[in-house]
PDB file of C-alpha atoms in Angstrom:
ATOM      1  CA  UNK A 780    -159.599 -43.709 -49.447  1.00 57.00           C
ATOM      2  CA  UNK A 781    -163.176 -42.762 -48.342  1.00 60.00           C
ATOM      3  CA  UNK A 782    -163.343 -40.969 -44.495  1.00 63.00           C
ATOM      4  CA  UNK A 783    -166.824 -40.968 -43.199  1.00 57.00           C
ATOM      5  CA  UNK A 784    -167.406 -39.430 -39.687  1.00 60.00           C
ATOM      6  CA  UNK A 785    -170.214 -39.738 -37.362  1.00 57.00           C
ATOM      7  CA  UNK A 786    -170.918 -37.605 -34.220  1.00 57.00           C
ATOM      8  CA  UNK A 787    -172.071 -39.196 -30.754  1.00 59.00           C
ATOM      9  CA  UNK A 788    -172.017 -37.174 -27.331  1.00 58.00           C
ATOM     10  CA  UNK A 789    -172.892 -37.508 -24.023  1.00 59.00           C
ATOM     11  CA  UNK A 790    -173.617 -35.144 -21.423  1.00 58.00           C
ATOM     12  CA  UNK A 791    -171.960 -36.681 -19.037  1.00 58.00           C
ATOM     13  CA  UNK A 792    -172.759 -37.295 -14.464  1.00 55.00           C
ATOM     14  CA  UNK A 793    -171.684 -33.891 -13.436  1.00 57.00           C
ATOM     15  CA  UNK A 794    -173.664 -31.338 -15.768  1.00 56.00           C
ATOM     16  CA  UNK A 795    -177.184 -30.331 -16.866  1.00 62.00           C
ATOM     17  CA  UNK A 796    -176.283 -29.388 -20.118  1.00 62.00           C
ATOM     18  CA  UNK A 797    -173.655 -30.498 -22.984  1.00 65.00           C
ATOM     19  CA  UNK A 798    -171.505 -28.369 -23.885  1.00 81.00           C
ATOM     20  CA  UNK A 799    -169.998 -30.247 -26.415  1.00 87.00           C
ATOM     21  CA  UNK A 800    -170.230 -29.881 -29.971  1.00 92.00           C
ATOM     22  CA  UNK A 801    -169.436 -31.818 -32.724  1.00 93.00           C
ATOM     23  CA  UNK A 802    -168.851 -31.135 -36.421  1.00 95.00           C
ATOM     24  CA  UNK A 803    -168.820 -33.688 -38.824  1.00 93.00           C
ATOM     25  CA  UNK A 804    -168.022 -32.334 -42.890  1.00 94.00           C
ATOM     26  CA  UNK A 805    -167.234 -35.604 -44.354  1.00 91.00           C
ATOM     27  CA  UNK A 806    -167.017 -33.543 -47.886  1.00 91.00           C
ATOM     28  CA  UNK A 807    -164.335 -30.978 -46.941  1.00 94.00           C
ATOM     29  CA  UNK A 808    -163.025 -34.043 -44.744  1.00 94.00           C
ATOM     30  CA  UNK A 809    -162.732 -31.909 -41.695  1.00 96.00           C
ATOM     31  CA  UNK A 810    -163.945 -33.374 -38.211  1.00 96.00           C
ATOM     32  CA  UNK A 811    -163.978 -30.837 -35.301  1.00 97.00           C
ATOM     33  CA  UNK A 812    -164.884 -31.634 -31.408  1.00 95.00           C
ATOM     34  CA  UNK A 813    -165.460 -28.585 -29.024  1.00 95.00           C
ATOM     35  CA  UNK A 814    -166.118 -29.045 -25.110  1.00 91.00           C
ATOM     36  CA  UNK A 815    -166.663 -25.717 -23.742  1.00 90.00           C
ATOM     37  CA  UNK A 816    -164.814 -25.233 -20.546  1.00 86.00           C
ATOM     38  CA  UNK A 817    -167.209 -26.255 -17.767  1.00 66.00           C
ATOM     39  CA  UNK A 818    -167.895 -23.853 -14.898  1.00 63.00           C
ATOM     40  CA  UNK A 819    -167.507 -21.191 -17.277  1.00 66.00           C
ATOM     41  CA  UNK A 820    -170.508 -19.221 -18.903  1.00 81.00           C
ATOM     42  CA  UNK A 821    -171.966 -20.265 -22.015  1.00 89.00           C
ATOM     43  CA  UNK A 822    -169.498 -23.348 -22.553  1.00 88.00           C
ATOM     44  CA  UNK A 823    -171.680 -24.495 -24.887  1.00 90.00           C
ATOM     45  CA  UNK A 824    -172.174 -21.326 -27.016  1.00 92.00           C
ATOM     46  CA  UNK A 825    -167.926 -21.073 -27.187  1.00 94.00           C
ATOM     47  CA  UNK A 826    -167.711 -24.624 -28.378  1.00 95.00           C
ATOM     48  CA  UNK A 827    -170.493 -24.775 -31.581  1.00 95.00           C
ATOM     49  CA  UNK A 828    -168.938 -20.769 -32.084  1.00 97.00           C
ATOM     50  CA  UNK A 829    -165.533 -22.110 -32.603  1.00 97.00           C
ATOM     51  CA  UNK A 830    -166.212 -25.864 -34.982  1.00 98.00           C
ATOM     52  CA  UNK A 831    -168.697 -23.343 -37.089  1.00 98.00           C
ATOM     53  CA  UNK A 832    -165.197 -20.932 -37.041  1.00 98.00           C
ATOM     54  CA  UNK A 833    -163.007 -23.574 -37.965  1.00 98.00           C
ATOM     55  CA  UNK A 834    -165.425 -25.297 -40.783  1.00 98.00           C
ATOM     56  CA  UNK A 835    -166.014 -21.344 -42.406  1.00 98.00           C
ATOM     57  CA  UNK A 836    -162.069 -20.468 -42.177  1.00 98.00           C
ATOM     58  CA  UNK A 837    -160.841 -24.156 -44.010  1.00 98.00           C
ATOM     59  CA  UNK A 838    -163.575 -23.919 -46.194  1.00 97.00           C
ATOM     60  CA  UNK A 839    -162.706 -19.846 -47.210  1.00 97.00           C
ATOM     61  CA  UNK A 840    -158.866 -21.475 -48.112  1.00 97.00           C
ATOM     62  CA  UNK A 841    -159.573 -24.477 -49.184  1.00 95.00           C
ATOM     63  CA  UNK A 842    -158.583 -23.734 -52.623  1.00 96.00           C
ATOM     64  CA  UNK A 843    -154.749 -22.421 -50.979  1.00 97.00           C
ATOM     65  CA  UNK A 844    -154.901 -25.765 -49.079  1.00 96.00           C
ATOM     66  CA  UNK A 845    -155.420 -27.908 -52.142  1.00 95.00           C
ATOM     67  CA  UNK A 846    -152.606 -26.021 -54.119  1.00 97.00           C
ATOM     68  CA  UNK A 847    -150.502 -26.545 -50.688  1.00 96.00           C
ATOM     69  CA  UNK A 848    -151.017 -30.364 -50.840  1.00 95.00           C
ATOM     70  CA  UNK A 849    -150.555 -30.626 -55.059  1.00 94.00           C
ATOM     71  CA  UNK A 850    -147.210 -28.458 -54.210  1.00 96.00           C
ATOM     72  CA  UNK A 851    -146.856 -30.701 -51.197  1.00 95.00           C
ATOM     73  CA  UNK A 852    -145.925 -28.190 -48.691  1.00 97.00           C
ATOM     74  CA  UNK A 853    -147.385 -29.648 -45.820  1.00 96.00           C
ATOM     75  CA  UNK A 854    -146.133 -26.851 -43.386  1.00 97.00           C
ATOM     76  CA  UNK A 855    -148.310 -24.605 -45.046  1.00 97.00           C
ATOM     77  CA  UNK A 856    -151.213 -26.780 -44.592  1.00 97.00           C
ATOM     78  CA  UNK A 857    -150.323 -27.191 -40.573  1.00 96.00           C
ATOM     79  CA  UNK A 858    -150.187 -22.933 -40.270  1.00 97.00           C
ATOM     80  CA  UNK A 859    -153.736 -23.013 -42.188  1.00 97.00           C
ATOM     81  CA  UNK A 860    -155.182 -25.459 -39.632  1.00 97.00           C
ATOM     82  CA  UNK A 861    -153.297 -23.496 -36.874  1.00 97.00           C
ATOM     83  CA  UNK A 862    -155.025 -20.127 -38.126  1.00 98.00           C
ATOM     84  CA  UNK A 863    -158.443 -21.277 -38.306  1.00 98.00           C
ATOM     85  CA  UNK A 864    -157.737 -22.535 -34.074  1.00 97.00           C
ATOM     86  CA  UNK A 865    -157.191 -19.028 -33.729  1.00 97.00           C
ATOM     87  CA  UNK A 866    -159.507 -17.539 -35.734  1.00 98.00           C
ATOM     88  CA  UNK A 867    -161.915 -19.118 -33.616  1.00 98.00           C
ATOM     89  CA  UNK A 868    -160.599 -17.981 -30.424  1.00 96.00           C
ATOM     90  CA  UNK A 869    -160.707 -14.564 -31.301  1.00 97.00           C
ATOM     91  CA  UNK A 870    -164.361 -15.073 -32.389  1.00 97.00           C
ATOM     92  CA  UNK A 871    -165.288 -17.070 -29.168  1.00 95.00           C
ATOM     93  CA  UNK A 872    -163.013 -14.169 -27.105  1.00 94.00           C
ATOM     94  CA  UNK A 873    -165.164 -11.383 -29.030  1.00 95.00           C
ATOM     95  CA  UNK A 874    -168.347 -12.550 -28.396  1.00 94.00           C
ATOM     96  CA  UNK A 875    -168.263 -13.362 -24.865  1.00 92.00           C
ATOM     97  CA  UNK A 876    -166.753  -9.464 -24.644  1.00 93.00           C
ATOM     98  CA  UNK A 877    -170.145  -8.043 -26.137  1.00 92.00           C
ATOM     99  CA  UNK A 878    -172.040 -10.219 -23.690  1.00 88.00           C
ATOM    100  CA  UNK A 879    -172.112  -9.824 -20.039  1.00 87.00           C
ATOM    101  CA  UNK A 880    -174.044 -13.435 -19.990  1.00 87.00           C
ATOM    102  CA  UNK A 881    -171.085 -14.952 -22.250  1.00 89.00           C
ATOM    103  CA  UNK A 882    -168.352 -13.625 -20.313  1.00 88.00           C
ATOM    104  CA  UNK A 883    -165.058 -15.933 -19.577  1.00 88.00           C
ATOM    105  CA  UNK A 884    -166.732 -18.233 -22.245  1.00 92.00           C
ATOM    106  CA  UNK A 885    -163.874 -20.663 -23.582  1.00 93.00           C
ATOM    107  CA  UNK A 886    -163.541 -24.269 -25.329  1.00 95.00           C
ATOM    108  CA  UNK A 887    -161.195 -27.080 -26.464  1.00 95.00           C
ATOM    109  CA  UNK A 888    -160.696 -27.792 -30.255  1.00 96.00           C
ATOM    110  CA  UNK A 889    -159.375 -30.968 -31.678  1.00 96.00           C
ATOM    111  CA  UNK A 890    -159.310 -30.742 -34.820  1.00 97.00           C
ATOM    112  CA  UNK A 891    -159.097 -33.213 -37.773  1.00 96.00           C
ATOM    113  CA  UNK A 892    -158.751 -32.352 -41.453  1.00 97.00           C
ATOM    114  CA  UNK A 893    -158.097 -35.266 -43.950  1.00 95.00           C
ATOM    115  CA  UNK A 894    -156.604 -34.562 -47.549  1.00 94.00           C
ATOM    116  CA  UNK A 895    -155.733 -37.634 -49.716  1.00 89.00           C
ATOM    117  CA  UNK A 896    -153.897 -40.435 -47.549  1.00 90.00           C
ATOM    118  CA  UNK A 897    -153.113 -37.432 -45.251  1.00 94.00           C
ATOM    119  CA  UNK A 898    -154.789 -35.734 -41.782  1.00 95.00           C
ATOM    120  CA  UNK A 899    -153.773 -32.998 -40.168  1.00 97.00           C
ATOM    121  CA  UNK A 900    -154.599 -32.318 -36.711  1.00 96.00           C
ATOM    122  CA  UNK A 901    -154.673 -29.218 -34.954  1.00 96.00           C
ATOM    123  CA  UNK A 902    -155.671 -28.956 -30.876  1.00 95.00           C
ATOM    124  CA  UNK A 903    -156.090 -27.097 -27.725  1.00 95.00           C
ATOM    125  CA  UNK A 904    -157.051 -28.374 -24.289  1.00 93.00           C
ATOM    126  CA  UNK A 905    -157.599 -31.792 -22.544  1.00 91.00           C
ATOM    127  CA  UNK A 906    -160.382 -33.405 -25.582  1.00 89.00           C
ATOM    128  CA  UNK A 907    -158.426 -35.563 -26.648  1.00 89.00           C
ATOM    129  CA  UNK A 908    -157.576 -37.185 -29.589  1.00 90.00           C
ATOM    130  CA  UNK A 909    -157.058 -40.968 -30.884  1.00 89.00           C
ATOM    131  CA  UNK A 910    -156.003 -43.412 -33.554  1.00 87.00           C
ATOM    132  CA  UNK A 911    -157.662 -46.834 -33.415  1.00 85.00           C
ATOM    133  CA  UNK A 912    -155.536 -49.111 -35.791  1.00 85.00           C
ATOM    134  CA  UNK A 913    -155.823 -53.247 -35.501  1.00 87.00           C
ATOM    135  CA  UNK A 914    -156.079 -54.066 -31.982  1.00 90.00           C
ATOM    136  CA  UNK A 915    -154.344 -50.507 -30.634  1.00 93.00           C
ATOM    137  CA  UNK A 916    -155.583 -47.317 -29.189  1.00 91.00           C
ATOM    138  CA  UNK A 917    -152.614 -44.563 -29.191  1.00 93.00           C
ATOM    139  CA  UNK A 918    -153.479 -40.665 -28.042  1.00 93.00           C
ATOM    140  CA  UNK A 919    -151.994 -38.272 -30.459  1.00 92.00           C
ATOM    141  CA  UNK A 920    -152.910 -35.424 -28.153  1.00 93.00           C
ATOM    142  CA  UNK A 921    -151.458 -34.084 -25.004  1.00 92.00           C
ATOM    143  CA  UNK A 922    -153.378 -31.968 -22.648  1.00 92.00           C
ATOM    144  CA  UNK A 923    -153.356 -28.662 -21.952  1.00 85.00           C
ATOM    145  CA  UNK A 924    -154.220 -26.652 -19.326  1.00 64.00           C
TER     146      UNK A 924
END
């Protein structure tokens, strides 16, 4: 099975800037959206900080992850996606503490990585998350706050 992702954003009625960000690596098969948290500094800063995060950490294990899936311990693979989440929010949390101008920065991560006839999702926050199958639309994600 061939994945191929595309990226598409909008900025939206309320804003002047987008602070989403979108990361499409159809060759590690990892698809990443980011939405920094609006009415917080630097929103968009957080959000690109954490996919880039994400993308470095799964592609740093990504030999582990392949040895978890040929072993087929697919817990393993869930704590890797899990780690790389919070990877990224210490990196996001870091930066915006060496920056007055960055400070209270934060994002949502949804988080996609696909291995074989497999995907394994990771999230945090309200950007949410859906599979489009036939003629049905059913969120996988629930919102946090």
């Amino acid at each position: 099975m061939r994945i191929q992702g595309r990226r598409a954003s909008n900025i939206g009625c309320s804003r002047d800037n987008n602070e989403d960000f979108a990361l499409v690596d159809n060759d590690l098969g990892l698809y990443i959206v980011c939405d920094g948290v609006g009415g917080n500094n630097a929103g968009e800063v957080a959000s690109q900080l954490a996919a880039e995060t994400i993308q470095r950490q799964i592609k740093a294990i990504r030999s582990d992850i392949q040895k978890s899936m040929t072993e087929g311990d697919l817990a393993s693979i869930e704590l890797f996606v899990a780690d790389a989440i919070q990877q990224a929010c210490k990196e996001v949390y870091e930066t915006a503490q060496e920056n007055s101008e960055q400070r209270g920065m934060g994002t949502t991560a949804t988080v996609l990585l696909f291995l074989g006839n497999r995907a394994f999702m990771g999230h945090v926050g309200d950007s949410r998350l859906y599979l489009h199958r036939a003629d049905t639309v059913d969120r996988l994600t629930t919102d946090h706050t």
